[in-house]
Coordinates of C-alpha atoms and ligand atoms in Angstrom, one line a residue:
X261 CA 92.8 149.4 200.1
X262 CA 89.8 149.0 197.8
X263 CA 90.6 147.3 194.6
X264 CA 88.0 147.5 191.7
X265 CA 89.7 144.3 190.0
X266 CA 89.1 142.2 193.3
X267 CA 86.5 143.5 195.4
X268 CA 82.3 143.2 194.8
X269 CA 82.0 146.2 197.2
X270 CA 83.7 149.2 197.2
X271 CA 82.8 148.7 201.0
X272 CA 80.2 150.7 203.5
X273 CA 80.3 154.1 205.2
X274 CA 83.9 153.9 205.1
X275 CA 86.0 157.5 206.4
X276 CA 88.1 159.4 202.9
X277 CA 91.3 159.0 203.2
X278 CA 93.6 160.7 205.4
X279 CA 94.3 163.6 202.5
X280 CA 95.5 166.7 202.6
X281 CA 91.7 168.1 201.2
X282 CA 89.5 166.1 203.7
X283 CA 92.1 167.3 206.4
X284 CA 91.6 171.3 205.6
X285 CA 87.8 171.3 203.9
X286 CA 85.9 171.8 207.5
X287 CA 86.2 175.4 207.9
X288 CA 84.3 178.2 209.1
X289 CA 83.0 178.7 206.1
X290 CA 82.6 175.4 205.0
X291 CA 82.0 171.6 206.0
X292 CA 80.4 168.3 204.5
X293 CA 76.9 169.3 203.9
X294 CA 73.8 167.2 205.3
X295 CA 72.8 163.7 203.7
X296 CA 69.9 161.8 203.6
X297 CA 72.0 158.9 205.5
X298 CA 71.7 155.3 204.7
X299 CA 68.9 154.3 202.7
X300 CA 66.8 152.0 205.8
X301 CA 63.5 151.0 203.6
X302 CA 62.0 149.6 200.4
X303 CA 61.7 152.6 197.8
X304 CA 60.4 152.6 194.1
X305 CA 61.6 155.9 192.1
X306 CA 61.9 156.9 188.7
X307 CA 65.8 157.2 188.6
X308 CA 68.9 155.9 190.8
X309 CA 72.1 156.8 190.2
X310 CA 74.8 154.5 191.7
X311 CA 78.0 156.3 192.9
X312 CA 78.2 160.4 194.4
X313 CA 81.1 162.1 192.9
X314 CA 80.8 164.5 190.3
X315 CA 79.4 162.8 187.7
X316 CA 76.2 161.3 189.9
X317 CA 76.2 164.4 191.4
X318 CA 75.8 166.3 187.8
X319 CA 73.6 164.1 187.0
X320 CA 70.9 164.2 189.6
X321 CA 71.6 167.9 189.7
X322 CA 70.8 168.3 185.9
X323 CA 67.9 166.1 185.7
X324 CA 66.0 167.7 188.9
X325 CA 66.5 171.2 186.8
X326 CA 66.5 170.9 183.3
X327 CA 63.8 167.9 183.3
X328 CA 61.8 167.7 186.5
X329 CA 62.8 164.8 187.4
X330 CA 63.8 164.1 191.0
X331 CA 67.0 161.0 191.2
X332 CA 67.9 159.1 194.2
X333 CA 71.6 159.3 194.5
X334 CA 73.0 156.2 196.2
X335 CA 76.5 155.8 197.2
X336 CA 78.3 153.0 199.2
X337 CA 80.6 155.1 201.8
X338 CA 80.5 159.1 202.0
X339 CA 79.7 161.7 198.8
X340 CA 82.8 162.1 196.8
X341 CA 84.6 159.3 198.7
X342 CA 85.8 158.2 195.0
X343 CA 88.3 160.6 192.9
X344 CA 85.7 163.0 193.4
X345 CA 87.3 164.5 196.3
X346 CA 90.9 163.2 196.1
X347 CA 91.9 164.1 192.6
X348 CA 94.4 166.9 192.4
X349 CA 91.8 169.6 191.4
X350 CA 93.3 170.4 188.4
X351 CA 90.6 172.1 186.1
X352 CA 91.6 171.5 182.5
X353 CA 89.8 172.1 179.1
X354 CA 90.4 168.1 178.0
X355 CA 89.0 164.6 179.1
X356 CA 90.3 161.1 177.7
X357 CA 94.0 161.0 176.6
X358 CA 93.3 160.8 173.0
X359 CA 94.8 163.3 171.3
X360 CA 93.1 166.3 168.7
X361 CA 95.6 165.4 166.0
X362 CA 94.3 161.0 166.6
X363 CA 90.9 162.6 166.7
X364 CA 90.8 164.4 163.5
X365 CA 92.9 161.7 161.7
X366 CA 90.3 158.7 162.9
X367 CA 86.7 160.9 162.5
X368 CA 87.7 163.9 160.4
X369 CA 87.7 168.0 161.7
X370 CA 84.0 168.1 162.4
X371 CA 84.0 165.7 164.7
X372 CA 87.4 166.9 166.6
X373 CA 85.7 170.5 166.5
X374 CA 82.6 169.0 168.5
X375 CA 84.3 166.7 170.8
X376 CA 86.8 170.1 171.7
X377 CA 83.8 172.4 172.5
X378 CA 82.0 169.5 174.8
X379 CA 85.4 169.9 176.6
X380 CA 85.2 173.6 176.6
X381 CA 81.5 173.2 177.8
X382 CA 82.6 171.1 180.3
X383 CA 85.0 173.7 182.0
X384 CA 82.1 176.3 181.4
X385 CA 79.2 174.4 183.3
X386 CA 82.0 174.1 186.2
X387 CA 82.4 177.7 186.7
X388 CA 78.8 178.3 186.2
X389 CA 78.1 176.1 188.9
X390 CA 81.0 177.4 191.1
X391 CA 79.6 181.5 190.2
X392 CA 76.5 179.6 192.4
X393 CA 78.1 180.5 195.3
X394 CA 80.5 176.8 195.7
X395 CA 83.5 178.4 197.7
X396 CA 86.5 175.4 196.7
X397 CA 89.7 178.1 196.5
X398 CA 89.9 178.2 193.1
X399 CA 93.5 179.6 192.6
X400 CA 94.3 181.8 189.0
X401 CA 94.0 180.6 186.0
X402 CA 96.9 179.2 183.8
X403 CA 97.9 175.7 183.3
X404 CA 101.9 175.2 182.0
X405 CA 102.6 171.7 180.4
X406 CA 106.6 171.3 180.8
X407 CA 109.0 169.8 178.3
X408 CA 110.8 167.2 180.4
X409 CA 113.6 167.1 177.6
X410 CA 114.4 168.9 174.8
X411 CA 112.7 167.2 171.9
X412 CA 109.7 167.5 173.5
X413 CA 109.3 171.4 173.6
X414 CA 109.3 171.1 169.8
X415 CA 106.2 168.5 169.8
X416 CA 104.3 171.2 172.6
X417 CA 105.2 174.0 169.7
X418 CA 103.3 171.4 167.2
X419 CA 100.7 171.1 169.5
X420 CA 100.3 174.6 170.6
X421 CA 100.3 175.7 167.1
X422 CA 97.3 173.3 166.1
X423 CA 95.7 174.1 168.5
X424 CA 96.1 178.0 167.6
X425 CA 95.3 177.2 164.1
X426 CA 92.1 175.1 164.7
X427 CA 90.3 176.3 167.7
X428 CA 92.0 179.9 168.0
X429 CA 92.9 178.5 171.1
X430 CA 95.5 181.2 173.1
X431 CA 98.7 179.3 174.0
X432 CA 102.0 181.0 174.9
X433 CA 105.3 179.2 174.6
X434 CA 107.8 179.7 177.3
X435 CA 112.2 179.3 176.7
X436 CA 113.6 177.1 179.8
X437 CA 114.9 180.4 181.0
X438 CA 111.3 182.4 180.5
X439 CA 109.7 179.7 182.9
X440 CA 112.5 179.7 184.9
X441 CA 112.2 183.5 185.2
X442 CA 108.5 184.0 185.3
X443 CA 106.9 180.5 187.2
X444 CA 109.5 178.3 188.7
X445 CA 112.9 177.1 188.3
X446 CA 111.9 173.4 187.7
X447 CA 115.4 171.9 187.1
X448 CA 113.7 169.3 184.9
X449 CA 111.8 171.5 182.6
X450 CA 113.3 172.6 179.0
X451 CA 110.6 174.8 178.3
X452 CA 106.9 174.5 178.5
X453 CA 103.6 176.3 176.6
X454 CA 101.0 177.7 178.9
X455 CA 97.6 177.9 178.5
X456 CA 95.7 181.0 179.7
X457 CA 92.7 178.6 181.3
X458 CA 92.2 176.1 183.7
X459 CA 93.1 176.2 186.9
X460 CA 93.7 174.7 190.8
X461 CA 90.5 174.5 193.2
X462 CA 89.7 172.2 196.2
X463 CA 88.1 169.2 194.4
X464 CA 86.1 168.1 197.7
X465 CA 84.7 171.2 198.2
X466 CA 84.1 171.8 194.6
X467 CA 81.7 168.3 195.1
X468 CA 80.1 169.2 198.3
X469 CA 78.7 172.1 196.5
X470 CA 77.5 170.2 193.7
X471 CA 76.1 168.1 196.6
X472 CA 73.8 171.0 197.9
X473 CA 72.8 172.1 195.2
X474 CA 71.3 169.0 194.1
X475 CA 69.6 168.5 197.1
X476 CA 68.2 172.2 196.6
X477 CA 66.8 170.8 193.6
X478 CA 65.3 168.2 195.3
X479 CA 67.9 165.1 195.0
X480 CA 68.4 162.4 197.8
X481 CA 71.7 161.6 198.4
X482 CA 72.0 158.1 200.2
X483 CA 75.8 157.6 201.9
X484 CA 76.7 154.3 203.3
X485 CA 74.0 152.7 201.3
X486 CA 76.8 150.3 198.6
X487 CA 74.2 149.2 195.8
X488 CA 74.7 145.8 193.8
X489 CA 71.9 144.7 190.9
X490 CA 69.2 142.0 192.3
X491 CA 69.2 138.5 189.9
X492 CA 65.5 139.3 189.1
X493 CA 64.6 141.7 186.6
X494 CA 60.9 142.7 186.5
X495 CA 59.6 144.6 183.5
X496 CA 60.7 147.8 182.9
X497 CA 62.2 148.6 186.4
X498 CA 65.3 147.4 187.6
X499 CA 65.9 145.9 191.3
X500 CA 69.0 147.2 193.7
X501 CA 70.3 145.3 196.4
X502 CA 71.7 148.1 199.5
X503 CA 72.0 146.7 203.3
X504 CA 69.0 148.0 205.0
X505 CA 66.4 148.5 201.8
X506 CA 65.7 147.4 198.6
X507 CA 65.5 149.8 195.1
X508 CA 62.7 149.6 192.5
X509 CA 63.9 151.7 189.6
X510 CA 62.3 152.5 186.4
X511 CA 66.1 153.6 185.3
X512 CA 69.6 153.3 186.4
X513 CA 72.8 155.5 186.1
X514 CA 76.0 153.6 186.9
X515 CA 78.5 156.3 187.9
X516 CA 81.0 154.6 189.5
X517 CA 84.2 155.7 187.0
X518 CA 87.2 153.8 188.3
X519 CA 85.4 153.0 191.5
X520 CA 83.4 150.5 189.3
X521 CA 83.3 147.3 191.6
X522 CA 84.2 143.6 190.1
X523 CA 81.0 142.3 188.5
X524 CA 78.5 145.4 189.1
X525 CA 76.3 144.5 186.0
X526 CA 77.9 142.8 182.7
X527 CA 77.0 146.7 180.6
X528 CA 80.5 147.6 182.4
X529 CA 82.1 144.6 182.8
X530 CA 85.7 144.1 181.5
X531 CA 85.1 148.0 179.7
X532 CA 87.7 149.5 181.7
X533 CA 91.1 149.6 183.7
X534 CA 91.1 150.8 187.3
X535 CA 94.9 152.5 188.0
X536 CA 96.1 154.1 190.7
X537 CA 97.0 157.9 191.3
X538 CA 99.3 158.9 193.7
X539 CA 99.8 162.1 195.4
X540 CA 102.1 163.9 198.2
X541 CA 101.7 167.2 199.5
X542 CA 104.1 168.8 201.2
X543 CA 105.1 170.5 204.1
X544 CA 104.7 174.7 204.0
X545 CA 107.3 175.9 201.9
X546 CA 109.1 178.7 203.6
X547 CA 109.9 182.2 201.9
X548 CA 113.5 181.1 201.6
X549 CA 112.6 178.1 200.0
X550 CA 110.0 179.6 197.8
X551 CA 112.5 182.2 196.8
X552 CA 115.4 179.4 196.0
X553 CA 112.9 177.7 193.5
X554 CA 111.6 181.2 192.3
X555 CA 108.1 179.2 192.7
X556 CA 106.4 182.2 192.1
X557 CA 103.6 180.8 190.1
X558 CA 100.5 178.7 191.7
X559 CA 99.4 177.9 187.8
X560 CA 98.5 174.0 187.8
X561 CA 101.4 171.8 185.8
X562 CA 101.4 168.7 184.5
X563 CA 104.8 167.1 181.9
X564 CA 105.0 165.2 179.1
X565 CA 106.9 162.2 180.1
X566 CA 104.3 158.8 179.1
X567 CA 104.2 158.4 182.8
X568 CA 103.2 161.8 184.0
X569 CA 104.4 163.9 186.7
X570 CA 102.0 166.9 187.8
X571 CA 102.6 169.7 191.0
X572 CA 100.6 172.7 192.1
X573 CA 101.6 175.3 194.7
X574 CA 98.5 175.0 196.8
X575 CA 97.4 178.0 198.8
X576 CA 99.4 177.7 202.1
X577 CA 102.3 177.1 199.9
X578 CA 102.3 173.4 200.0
X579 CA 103.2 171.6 197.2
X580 CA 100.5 169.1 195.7
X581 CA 102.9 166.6 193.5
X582 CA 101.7 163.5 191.7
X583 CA 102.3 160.6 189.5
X584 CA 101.7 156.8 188.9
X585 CA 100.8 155.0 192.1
X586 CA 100.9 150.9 192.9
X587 CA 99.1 148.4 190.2
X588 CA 97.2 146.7 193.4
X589 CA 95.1 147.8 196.0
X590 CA 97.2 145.2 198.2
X591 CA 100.3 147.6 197.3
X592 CA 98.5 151.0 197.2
X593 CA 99.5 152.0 200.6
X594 CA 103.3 151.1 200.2
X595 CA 105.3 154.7 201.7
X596 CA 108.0 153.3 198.4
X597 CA 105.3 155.2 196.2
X598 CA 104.7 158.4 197.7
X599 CA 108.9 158.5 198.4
X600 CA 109.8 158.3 195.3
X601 CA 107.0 161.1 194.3
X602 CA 108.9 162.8 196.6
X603 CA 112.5 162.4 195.5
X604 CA 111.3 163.3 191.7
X605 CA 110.1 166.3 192.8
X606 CA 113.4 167.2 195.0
X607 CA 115.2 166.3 191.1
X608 CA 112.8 169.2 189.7
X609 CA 113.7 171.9 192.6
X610 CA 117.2 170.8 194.4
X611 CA 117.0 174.0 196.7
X612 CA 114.3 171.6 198.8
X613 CA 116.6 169.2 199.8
X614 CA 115.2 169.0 203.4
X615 CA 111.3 169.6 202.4
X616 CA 109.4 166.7 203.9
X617 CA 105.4 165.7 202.7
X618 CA 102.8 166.0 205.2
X619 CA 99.9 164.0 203.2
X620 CA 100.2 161.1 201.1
X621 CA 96.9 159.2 199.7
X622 CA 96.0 157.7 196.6
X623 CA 93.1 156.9 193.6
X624 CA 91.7 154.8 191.2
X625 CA 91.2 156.4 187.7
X626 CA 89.7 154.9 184.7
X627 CA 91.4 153.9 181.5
X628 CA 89.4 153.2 178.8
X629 CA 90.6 151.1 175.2
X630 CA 90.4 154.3 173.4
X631 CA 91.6 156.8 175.5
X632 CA 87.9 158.4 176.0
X633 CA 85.1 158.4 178.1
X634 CA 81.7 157.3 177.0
X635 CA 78.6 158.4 178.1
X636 CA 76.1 155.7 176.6
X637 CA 72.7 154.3 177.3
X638 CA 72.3 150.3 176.8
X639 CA 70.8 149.4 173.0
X640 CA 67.5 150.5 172.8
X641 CA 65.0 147.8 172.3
X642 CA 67.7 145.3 174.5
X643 CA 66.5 144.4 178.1
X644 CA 69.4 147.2 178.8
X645 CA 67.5 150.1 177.4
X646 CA 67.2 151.5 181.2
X647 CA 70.6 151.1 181.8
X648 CA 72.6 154.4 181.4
X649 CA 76.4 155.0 182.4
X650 CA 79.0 157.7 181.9
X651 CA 83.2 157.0 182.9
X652 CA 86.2 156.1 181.3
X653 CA 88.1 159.5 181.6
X654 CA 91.5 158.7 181.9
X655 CA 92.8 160.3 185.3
X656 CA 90.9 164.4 183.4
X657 CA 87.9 164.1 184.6
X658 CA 87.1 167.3 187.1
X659 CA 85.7 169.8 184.4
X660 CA 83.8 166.4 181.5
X661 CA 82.6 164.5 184.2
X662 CA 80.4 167.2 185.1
X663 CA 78.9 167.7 181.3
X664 CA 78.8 163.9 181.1
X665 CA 76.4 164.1 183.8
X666 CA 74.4 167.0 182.0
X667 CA 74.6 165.1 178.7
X668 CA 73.8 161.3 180.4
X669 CA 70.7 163.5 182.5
X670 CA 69.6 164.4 179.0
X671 CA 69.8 160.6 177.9
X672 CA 67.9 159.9 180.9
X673 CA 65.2 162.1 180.0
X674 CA 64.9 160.8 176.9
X675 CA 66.1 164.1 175.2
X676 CA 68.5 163.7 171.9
X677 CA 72.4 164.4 172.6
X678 CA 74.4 165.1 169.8
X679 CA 76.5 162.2 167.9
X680 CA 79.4 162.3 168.6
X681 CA 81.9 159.4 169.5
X682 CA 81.8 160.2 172.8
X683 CA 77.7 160.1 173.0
X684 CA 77.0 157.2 171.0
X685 CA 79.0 154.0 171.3
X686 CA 79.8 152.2 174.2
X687 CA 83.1 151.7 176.0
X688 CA 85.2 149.3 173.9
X689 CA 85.7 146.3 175.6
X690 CA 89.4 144.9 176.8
X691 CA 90.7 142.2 174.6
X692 CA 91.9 139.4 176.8
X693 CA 90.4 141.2 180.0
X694 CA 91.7 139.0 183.1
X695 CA 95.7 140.3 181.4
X696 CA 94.4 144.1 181.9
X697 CA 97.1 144.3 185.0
X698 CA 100.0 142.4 183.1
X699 CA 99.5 144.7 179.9
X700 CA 99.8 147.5 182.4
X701 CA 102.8 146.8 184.1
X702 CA 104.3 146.5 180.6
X703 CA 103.1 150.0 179.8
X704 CA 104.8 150.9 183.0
X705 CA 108.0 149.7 181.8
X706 CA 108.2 150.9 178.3
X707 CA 107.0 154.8 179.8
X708 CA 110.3 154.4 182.2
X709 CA 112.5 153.7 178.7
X710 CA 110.5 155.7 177.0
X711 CA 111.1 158.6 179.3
X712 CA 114.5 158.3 179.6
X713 CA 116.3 156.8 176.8
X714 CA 113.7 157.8 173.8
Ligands
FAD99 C1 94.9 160.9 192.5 C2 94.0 161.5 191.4 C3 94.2 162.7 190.8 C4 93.4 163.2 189.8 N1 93.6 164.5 189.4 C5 92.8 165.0 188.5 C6 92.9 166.4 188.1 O1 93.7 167.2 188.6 N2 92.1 166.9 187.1 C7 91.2 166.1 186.4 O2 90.5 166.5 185.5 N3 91.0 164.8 186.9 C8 91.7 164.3 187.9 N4 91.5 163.0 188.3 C9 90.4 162.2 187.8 C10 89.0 162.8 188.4 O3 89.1 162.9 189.8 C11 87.9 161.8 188.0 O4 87.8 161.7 186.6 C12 86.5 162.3 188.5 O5 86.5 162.6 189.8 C13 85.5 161.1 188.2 O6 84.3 161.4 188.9 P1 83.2 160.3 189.0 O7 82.0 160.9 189.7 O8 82.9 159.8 187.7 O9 83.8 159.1 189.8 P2 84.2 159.0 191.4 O10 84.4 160.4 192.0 O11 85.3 158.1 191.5 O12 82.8 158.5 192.1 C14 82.4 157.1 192.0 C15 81.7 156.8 193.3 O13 81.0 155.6 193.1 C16 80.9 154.9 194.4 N5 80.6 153.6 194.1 C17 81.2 152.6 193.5 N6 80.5 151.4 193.5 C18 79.4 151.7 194.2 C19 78.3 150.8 194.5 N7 78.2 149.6 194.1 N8 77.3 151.4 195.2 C20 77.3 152.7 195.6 N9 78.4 153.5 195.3 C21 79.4 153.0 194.6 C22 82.3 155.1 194.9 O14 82.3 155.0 196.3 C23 82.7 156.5 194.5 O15 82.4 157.5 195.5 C24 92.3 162.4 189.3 C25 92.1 161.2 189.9 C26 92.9 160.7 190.9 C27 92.6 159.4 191.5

């Protein structure tokens, strides 16, 4: 498999993976909309954005609107080939992994306060855009973050009650036996809070609507056409490097997020960490075996171990179940990973002794130093002025990554964008950069002590 840290390429036209959402997207009502194909000539334009999942997508869709200004998308195998569309569609009102509590101890409430409603924008631009007419399934609202032991239903109270305090934010906190009652017996669950928003959808179909209406707005979208950054710079345009044409640009969006291949251009170089996602999804539960689980709800969940577990009853009553996948590409399709999803899962709900999974694929998401995204345009006055990138949201990125785009097409377009963190600096580099995959397979080993022992 593709591996950021390795490759130069993320590779050409290449299928999506065998998942479950590029197995059931083509329906009657729906199928992978119309390209422009591979780019096969020389072009100059104003703005090319580098990578088609949502936050390219956003992008070009954003700038054609709200500024006039028409982008060439260009992506190196289909649209939403990246995480785009095989995350686990899990619409949430958060990005990063940085915490409110971190956030108002390091920049004070004002800035927590903003950062919060960009996240609540973000979920509200999605549904604006899906109220378009996008048909991805989206399944109701409600989003339950379990306690996977005791002690930690008494941090979720903390957090739910901050949350209450600061934001007004509705959050309901469920016993062990009201979730059992209410959602679903999860056997490894000692309680959980629940918020009233976000939700499940189909994440591919979710981006092959943002995909038409782009193009409605007059965006090219470019598949199979993998971009790399040509050695001579000319001034004030930028020169790409795809198989059949060349690119003059007088700007450039990188949105390649985890999908960010080794050595694209030195402005996001060594700025992130590329770690795999895996997921399962099951074979049709039965109404015996839905009924032994009392897996009544289809809200989206997600734990609070440090290496987290997350499951959704998807709408042919499959279960979607997810956690940490390999560290390598080499490794990513190893059946060991999606197994042991499997057995964890058959730990939460021991009535599913026999269930078997169906689907098994996996994704790169992107870490960053400070657990937040970054949406940044190079120094002004620097020979990187024209350089513009958004990523860096931590494995929550289906709701931001679509006001990143809105807020990097405002960059773009020269517009002001407010000052927060998230808007102004650049993503921190790694210290000692080359050991990014050593420090992470520590991480990996303290989570599985943390998890169990502290
Ligand atoms: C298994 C998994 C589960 C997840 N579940 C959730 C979830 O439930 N909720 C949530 O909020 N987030 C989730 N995420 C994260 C979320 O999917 C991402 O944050 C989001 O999709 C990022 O979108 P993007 O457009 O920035 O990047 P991507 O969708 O990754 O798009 C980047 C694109 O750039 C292309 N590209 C790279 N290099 C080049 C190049 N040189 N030339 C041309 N094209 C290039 C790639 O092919 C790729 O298609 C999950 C991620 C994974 C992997």
């Amino acid at each position: 498999m593709y591996d950021p840290m390795v490759d130069s390429s993320p590779g050409c036209g290449i299928e999506y993976p065998s998942s479950y959402w590029a197995d059931i997207s083509t329906t009657n009502e729906t199928s992978k909309p119309e390209d422009d194909g591979q780019l096969d000539k020389d072009i100059d334009v104003e703005v090319a954005i580098i990578g088609a999942g949502y936050t390219g997508l956003s992008c070009a869709l954003h700038l054609a609107r709200e500024h006039n200004i028409k982008a060439h998308v260009f992506e190196a195998n289909q649209t939403a080939w990246g995480c785009s569309g095989r995350n686990a569609g899990f619409i949430l009102k958060s990005s990063g992994r940085k915490t409110y509590a971190a956030m108002q101890k390091q920049w004070g409430e004002e800035v927590m306060r903003g950062i919060y409603h960009e996240m609540c924008a973000g979920v509200e631009t999605v549904n604006g855009l899906i109220g378009e007419g996008i048909n991805c399934d989206q399944q109701p609202a409600g989003y339950i973050k379990v306690a996977h032991k005791p002690s930690m239903l008494k941090t979720l109270k903390a957090q739910a009650k901050l949350q209450q305090q600061m934001f007004g934010y509705d959050v309901q906190v469920l016993s062990r036996q009201e979730l059992h009652q209410d959602y679903m017996a999860d056997e490894n669950a000692y309680g959980a809070i629940r918020y009233q928003d976000g939700f499940g959808l189909n994440p591919l179909k979710l981006a092959w609507g943002y995909q038409q209406l782009a193009q409605a707005a007059g965006v090219k979208v470019h598949t199979s056409t993998p971009v790399s950054f040509a050695d001579t710079s000319i001034k004030n345009s930028r020169q790409l490097i795809t198989p059949q044409g060349k690119v003059t640009a007088k700007k450039v969006v990188i949105a390649t997020n985890g999908y960010t291949p080794k050595g694209l251009h030195p402005i996001v170089t060594n700025r992130s960490l590329p770690v795999l996602s895996q997921i399962i999804v099951t074979a049709p539960l039965s109404p015996a075996q839905l009924a032994a689980c009392n897996f009544i709800t289809s809200n989206v969940v997600m734990d609070t171990r440090a290496l987290k577990y997350y499951y959704r009853k998807l709408p042919d009553n499959r279960i979607l179940f997810g956690g940490r996948g390999a560290i390598t590409g080499k490794n990513a399709n190893d059946p060991a990973y999606a197994q042991r999803l499997m057995s964890v899962l058959k730990t939460s709900f021991p009535a599913l002794e026999n269930l078997t999974y169906d689907y098994a694929w996996s994704g790169w998401i992107c870490m960053a130093l400070d657990d937040l995204p970054h949406i940044y345009q190079g120094e002004k006055g620097s020979n990187e002025e024209n350089l513009f990138y958004a990523m860096g949201y931590c494995g929550s990125g289906v709701s931001f990554s679509v006001q990143a785009g809105k807020r990097l097409a405002e960059k773009v377009a020269g517009k002001a964008v407010s000052n927060l963190p998230l808007y102004t600096q650049p993503l921190p580099k790694f210290p000692f950069a080359p050991l990014r995959r050593v420090g992470q397979w520590g991480y990996f080993h303290y989570g599985k002590i943390k998890d169990k022992y502290l």
